[in-house]
Coordinates of C-alpha atoms in Angstrom, one line a residue:
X1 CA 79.3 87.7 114.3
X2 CA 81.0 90.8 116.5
X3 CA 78.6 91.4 119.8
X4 CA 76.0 94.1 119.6
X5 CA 76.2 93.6 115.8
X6 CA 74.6 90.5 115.8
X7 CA 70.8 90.8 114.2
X8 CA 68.0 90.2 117.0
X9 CA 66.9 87.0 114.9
X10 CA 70.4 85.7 114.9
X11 CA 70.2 85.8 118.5
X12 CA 66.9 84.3 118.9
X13 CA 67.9 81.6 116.7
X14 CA 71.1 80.8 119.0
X15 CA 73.4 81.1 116.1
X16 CA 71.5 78.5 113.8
X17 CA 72.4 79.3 110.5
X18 CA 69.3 77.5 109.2
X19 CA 66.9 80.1 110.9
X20 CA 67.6 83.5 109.2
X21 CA 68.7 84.5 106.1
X22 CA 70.8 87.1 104.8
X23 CA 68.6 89.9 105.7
X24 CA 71.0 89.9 109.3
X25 CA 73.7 91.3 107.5
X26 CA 71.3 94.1 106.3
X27 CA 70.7 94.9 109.9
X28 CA 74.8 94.8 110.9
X29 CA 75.4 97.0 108.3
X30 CA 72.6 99.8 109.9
X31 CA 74.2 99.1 113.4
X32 CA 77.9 99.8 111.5
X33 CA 76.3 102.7 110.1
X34 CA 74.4 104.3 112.9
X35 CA 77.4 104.4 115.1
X36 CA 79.9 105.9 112.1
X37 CA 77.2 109.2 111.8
X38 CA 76.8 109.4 115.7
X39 CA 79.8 108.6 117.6
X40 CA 77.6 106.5 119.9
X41 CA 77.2 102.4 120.6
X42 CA 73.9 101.1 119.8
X43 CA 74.5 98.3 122.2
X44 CA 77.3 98.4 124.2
X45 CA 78.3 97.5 128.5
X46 CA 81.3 98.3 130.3
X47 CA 82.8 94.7 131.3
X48 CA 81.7 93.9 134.5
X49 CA 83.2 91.5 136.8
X50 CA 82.3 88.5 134.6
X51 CA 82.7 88.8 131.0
X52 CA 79.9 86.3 130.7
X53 CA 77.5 87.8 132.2
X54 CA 78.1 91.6 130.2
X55 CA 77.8 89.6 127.5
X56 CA 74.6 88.0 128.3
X57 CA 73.5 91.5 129.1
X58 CA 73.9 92.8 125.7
X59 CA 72.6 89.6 123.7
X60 CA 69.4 90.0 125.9
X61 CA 69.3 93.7 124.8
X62 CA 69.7 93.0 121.3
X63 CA 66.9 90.0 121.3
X64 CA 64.3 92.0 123.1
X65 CA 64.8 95.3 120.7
X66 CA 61.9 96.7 119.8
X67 CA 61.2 99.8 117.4
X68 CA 60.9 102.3 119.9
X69 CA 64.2 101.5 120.8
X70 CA 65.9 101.7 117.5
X71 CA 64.2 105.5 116.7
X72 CA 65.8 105.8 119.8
X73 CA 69.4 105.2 118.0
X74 CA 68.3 107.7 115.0
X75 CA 67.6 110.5 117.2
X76 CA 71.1 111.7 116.4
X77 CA 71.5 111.0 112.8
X78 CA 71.9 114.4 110.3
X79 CA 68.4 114.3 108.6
X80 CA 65.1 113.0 108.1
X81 CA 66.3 111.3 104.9
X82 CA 69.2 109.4 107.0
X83 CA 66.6 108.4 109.5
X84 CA 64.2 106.8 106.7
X85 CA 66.8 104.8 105.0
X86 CA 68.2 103.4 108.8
X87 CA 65.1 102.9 109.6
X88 CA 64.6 100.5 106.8
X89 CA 67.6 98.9 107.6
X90 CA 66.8 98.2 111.3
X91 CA 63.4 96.7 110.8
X92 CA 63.1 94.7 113.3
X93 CA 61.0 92.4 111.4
X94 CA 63.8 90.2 108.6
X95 CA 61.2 90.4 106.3
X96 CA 60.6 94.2 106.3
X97 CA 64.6 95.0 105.5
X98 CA 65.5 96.1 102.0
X99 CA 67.5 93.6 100.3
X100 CA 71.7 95.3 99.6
X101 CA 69.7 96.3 96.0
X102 CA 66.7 98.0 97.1
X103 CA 69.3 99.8 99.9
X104 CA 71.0 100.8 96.9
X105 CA 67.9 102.7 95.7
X106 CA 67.4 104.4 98.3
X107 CA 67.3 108.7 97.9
X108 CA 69.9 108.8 100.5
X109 CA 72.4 107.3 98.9
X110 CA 71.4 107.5 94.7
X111 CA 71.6 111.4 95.2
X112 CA 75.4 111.1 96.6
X113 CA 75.9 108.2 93.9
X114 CA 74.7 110.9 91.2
X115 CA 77.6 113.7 92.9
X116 CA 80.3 111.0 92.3
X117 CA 79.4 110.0 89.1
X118 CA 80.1 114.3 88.3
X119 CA 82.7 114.5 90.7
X120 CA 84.2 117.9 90.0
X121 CA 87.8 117.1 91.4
X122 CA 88.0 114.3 89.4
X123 CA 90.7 113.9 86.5
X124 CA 88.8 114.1 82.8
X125 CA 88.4 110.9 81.1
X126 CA 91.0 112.7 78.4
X127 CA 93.7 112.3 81.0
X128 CA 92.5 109.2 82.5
X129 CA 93.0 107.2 79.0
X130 CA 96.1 109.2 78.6
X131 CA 97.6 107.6 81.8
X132 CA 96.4 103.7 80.8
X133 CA 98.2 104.4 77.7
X134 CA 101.0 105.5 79.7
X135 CA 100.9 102.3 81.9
X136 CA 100.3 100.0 79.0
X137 CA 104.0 100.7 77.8
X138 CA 105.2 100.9 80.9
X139 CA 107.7 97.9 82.3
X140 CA 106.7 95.4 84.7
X141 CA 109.5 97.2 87.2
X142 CA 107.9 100.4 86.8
X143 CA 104.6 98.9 87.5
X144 CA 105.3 96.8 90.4
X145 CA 106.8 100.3 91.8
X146 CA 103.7 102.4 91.1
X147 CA 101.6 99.8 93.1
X148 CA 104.0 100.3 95.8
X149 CA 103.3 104.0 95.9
X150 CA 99.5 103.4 95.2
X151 CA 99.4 101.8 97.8
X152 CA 101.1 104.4 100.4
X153 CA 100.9 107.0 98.5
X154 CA 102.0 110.0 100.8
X155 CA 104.7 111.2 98.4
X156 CA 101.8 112.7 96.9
X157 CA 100.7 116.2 97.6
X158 CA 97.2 116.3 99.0
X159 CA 95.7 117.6 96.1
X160 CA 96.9 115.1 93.7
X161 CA 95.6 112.5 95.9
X162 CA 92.5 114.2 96.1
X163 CA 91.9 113.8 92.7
X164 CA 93.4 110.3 92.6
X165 CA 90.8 109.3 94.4
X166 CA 87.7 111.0 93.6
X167 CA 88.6 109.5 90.0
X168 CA 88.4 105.9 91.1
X169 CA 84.9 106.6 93.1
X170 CA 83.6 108.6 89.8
X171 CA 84.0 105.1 88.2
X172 CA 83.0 102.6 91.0
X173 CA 79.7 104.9 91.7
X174 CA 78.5 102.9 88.5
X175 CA 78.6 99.7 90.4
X176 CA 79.9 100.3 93.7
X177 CA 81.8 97.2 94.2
X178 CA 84.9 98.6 95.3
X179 CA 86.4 97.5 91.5
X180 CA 86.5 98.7 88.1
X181 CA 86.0 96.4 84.7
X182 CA 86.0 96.9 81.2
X183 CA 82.3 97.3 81.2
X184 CA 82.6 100.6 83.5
X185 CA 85.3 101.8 82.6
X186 CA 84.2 102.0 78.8
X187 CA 80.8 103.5 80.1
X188 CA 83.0 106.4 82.0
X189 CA 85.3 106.9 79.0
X190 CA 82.9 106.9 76.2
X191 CA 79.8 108.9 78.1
X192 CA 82.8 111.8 78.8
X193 CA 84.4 111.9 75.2
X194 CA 83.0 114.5 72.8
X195 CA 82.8 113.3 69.6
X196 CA 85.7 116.0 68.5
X197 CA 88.2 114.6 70.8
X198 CA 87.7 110.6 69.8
X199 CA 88.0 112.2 65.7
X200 CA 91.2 113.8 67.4
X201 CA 92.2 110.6 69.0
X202 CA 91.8 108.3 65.8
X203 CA 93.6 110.8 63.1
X204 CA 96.2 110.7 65.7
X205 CA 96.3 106.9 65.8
X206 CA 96.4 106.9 62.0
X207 CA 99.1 109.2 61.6
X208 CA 101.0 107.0 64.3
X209 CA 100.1 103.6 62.0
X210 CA 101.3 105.5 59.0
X211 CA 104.2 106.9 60.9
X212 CA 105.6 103.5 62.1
X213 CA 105.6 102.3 58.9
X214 CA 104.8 98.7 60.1
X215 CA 102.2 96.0 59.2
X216 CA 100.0 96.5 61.8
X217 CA 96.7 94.6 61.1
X218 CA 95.0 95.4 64.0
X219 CA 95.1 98.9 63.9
X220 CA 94.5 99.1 60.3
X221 CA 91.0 97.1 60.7
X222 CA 90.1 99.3 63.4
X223 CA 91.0 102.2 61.4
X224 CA 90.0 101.4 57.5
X225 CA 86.9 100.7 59.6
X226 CA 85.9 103.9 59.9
X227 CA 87.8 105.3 57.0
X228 CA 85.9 103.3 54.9
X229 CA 82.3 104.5 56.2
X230 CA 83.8 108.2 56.0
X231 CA 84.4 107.6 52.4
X232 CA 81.0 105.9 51.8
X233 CA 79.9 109.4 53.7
X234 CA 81.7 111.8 51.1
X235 CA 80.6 109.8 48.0
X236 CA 77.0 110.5 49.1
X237 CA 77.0 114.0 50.0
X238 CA 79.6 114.2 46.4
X239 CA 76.2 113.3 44.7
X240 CA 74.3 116.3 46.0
X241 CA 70.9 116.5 44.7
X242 CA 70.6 113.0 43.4
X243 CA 70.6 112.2 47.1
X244 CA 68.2 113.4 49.4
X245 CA 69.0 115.0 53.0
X246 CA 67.4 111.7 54.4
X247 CA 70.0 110.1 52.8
X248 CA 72.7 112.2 53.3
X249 CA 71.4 112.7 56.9
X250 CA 71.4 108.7 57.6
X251 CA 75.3 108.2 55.7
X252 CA 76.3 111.3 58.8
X253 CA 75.0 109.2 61.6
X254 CA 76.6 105.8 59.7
X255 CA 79.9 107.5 59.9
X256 CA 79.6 108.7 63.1
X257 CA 78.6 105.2 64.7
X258 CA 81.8 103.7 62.8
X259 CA 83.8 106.5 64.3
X260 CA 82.3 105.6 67.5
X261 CA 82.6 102.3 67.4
X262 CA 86.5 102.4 65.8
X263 CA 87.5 104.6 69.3
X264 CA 85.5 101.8 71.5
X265 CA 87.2 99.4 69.9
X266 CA 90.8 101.5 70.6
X267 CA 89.5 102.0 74.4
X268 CA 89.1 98.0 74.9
X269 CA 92.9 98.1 73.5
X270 CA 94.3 100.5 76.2
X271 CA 92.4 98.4 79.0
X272 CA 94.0 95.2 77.6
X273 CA 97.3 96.4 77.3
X274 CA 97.3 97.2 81.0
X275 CA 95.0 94.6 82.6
X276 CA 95.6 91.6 80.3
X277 CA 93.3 88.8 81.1
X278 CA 92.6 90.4 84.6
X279 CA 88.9 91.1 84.6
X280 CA 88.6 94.2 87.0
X281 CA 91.2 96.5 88.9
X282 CA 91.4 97.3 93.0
X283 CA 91.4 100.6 94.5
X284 CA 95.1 100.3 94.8
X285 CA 95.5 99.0 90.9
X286 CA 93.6 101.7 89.5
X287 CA 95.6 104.8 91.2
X288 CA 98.6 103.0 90.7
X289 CA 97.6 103.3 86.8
X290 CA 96.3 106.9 87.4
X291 CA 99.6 108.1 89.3
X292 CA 101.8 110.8 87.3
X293 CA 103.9 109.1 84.6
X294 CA 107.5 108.3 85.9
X295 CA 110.9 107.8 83.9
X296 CA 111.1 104.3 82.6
X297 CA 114.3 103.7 83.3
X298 CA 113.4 99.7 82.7
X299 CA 112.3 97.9 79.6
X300 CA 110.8 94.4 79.4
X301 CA 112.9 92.3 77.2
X302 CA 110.3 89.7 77.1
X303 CA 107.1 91.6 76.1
X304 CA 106.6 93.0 72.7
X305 CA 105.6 96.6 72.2
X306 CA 101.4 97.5 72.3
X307 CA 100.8 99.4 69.8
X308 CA 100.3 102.2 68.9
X309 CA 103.2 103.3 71.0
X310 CA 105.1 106.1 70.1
X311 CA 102.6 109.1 71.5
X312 CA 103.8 111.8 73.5
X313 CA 101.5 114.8 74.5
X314 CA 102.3 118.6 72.9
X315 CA 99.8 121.0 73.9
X316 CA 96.1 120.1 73.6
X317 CA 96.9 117.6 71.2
X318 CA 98.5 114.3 70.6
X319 CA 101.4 113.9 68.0
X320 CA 103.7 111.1 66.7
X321 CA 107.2 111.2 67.9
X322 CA 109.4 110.5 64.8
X323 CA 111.0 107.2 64.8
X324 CA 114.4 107.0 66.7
X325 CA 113.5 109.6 69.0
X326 CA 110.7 107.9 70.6
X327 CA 112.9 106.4 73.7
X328 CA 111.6 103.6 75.8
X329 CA 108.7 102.9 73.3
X330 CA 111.1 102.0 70.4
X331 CA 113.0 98.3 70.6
X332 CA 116.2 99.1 71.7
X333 CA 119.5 97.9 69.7
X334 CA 122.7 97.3 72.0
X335 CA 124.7 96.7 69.4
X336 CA 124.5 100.7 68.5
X337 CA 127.0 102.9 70.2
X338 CA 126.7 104.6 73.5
X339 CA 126.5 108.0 71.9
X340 CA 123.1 106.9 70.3
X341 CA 121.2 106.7 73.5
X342 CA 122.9 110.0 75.2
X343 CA 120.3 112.4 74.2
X344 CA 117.6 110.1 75.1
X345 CA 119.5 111.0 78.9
X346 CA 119.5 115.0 78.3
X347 CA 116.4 114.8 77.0
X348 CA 114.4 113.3 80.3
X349 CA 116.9 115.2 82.6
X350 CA 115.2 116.9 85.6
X351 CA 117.8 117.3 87.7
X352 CA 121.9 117.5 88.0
X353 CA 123.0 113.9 87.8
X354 CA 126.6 114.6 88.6
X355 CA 127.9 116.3 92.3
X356 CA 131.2 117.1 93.6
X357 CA 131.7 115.4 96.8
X358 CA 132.1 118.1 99.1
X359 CA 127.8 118.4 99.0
X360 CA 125.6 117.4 101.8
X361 CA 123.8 114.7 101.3
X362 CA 121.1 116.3 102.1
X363 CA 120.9 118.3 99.3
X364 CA 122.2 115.5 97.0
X365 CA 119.4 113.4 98.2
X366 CA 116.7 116.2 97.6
X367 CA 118.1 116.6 94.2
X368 CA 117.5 112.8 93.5
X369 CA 114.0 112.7 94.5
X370 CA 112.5 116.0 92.6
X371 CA 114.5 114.6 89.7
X372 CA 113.1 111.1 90.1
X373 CA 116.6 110.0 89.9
X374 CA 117.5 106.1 91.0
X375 CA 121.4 107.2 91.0
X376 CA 123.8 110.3 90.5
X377 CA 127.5 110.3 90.1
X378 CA 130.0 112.0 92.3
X379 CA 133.0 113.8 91.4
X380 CA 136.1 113.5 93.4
X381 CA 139.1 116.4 93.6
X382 CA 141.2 113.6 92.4
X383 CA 138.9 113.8 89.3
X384 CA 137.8 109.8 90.3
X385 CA 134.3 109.3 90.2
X386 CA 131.9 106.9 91.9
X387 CA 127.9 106.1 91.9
X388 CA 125.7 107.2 95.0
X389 CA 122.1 105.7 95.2
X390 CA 120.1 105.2 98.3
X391 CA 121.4 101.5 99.1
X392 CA 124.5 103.7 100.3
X393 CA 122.7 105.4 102.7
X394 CA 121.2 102.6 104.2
X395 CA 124.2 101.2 104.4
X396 CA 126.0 104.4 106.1
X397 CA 122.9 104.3 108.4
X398 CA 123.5 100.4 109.2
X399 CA 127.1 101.2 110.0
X400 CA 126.5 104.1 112.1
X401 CA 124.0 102.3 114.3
X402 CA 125.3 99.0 114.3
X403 CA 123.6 95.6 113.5
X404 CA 122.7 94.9 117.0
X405 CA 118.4 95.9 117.3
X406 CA 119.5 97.0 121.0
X407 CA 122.0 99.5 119.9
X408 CA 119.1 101.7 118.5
X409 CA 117.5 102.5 122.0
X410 CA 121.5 102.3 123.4
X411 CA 124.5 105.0 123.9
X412 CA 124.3 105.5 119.7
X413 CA 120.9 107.3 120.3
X414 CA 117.7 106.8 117.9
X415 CA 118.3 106.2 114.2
X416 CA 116.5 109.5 113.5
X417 CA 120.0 111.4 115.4
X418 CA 122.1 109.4 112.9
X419 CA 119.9 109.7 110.0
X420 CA 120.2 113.5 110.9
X421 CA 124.1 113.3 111.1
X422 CA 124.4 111.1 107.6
X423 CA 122.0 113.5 105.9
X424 CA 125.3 116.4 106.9
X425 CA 127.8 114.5 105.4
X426 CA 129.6 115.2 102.3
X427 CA 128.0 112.9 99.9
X428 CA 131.7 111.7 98.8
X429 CA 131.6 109.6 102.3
X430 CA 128.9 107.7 101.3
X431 CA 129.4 107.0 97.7
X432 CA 129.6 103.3 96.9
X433 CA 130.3 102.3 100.3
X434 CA 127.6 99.8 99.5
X435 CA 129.8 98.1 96.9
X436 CA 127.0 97.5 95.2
X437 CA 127.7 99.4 91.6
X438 CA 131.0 100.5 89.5
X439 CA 131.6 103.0 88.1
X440 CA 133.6 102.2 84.8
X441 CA 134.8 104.8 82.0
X442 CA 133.7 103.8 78.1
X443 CA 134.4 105.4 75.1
X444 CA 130.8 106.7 73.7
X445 CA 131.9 104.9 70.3
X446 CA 131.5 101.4 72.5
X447 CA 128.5 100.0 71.9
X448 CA 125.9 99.8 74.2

């Protein structure tokens, strides 16, 4: 253990592991958090001369604490409610602690628990599933990128983050494990869908089944599941008075528990299409799923398609996109012309992908990033063109400074004064000078 977070029966003990229990950790964790609300050191010496005997100083301290001393360490904490739940922590007594359970319990920290668990900044369990679909189709490049960001993530502005992150407590205040499984995250999603927008969900999953016109025996269980009990519903209520309303009453709740149970069944779907056989997700994991979709530029060859997969949001709703049009989520067939995948470009354009190459790269490079853009093509007088991405510019920057790690603090100045010249060059400089891409004319009647 750290010094002066070491429990007094630890240090009576001599570090005998037989001799206390974990009830010491209990107390480290009230030392951790006393010092976090007060700015202060419960136990704590400026080194002296000999390190061995400031330490000796503070073990003594620690050994011979009594409770007058540790109210003495909660004179500064922000309530009386604070002080009672320390004060539990840092009996000085093992037996007297609350176990990491009880602590749990405690009305200083359930009442916060409740706040995150409504946490108004939060994104809506609507958009939350609509983002694990998202990420279920999404390649294994585009993923392994949006855990890089997740885990960084200052590209994003604050209030995007904000809500990032208040979305991932709202669903580890159920456990508070610093994780989140299937078994929380179906108890988030299905305690804050209204029984209107799972119906929505479904009869748009149907029309996508019906739309894809494929043999899909999953989704058709799931969904002639609850079909089935709907149409057991109408047959009774159809009978009118040779029913009675007990009956018709009990064949409403029937259908609604199928429904129910049919859009449970479509929720464990979307967390398998994205987790796999991976039992729960990290902090980082879960934001990288929650992150704003991206362009899939990138398509797993290897992976078949998770169905059902060809959803786009319009409005409040969700609708089928018609087949052929659907982009990424559609198997791709090379062997069709270039012209057939154009529009599929136009239509996911954010941003100019082609420059003449008299612009700064400043502005080229600006360009890129609000159009999530990987690459852009530059147009030369002589009516040449050439690809710029970013490995050009680290390799303009390599060139400018030199190889040499002492030629960034020599006569070249720091890389952020040639970063600032190579951001005012005319982006034709830097195109390609990598060597790493071609660009090569085709005929849009090639095929792909």
């Amino acid at each position: 253990g750290t010094l002066g977070y070491l429990a007094p029966e630890v240090v009576r003990a001599r570090f005998d592991a037989a001799c206390y229990t974990s009830k010491c950790d209990i107390w480290s964790l009230g030392i951790t958090f006393v010092e976090l609300l007060t700015g202060q050191a419960c136990f704590h010496r400026e080194r002296g001369a000999c390190d061995g005997y400031t330490k000796e100083v503070v073990l003594r301290e620690i050994q011979e604490v009594s409770e007058g001393d540790v109210e003495r360490m909660l004179t500064g904490l922000p309530s009386a409610q604070a002080v009672d739940f320390h004060r539990n922590l840092l009996a000085v007594d093992p037996s007297l602690r609350p176990t990491a359970l009880e602590a749990l319990d405690h009305k200083y920290v359930r009442d916060p628990q409740r706040n995150l668990i409504q946490c108004p900044l939060a994104l809506s369990a609507s958009t939350v599933l609509d983002r694990f679909q998202v990420h279920g189709r999404a390649s294994k490049t585009s993923r392994a990128w949006l855990l890089a960001v997740a885990r960084s993530p200052t590209c994003l502005p604050w209030t995007e983050f904000i809500a990032l992150r208040d979305t991932f407590k709202m669903f580890d205040a159920r456990g508070l494990t610093g994780t989140v499984n299937l078994e929380i995250f179906l108890d988030v999603i299905m305690s804050n869908m209204t029984a209107r927008e799972m119906n929505r969900r479904l009869q748009a999953l149907e029309d996508v089944v019906e739309c894809s016109g494929e043999d899909d025996a999953h989704w058709k269980h799931v969904l002639d599941a609850s079909s089935s009990e709907m149409g057991r519903q109408t047959s009774r209520e159809s009978r009118g008075s040779a029913g009675s309303d007990v009956d018709v009453q009990q064949s409403r709740v029937g259908s609604a528990f199928a429904r129910r149970q049919a859009f449970e069944d479509h929720v464990r779907q979307v967390w398998k299409a994205v987790c796999g056989k991976q039992e729960s997700l990290s902090y980082c994991e879960f934001l990288a799923v929650l992150l704003p979709p991206i362009e899939d530029v990138f398509e797993d060859a290897d992976i078949p398609v998770v169905h059902p997969r060809s959803l786009t949001r319009t409005g409040s709703g969700i609708t089928p996109i018609p087949r052929g049009l659907s982009g990424l989520e559609q198997t791709w067939d090379p062997s069709q012309p270039i012209s057939t995948f154009l529009p599929l470009l136009q239509s996911g354009l954010k941003a100019p992908l082609l420059f003449h190459e008299s612009i700064q790269v400043r502005t080229v490079v600006r360009s890129m990033s609000d159009g999530h853009h990987r690459w852009v093509i530059v147009e030369y007088s002589s009516g040449k063109r050439e690809f710029f991405d970013y490995m050009d510019v680290n390799k303009q920057l390599l060139t400018q400074m030199g190889r040499s790690r002492k030629l960034f603090f020599g006569t070249k100045g720091p890389p952020s004064d040639s970063m600032l010249a190579l951001s005012e060059m005319p982006v034709g400089v830097l195109a390609n000078c990598s060597q790493l891409s071609a660009y090569v004319p085709i005929a849009v009647h090639q095929p792909l």
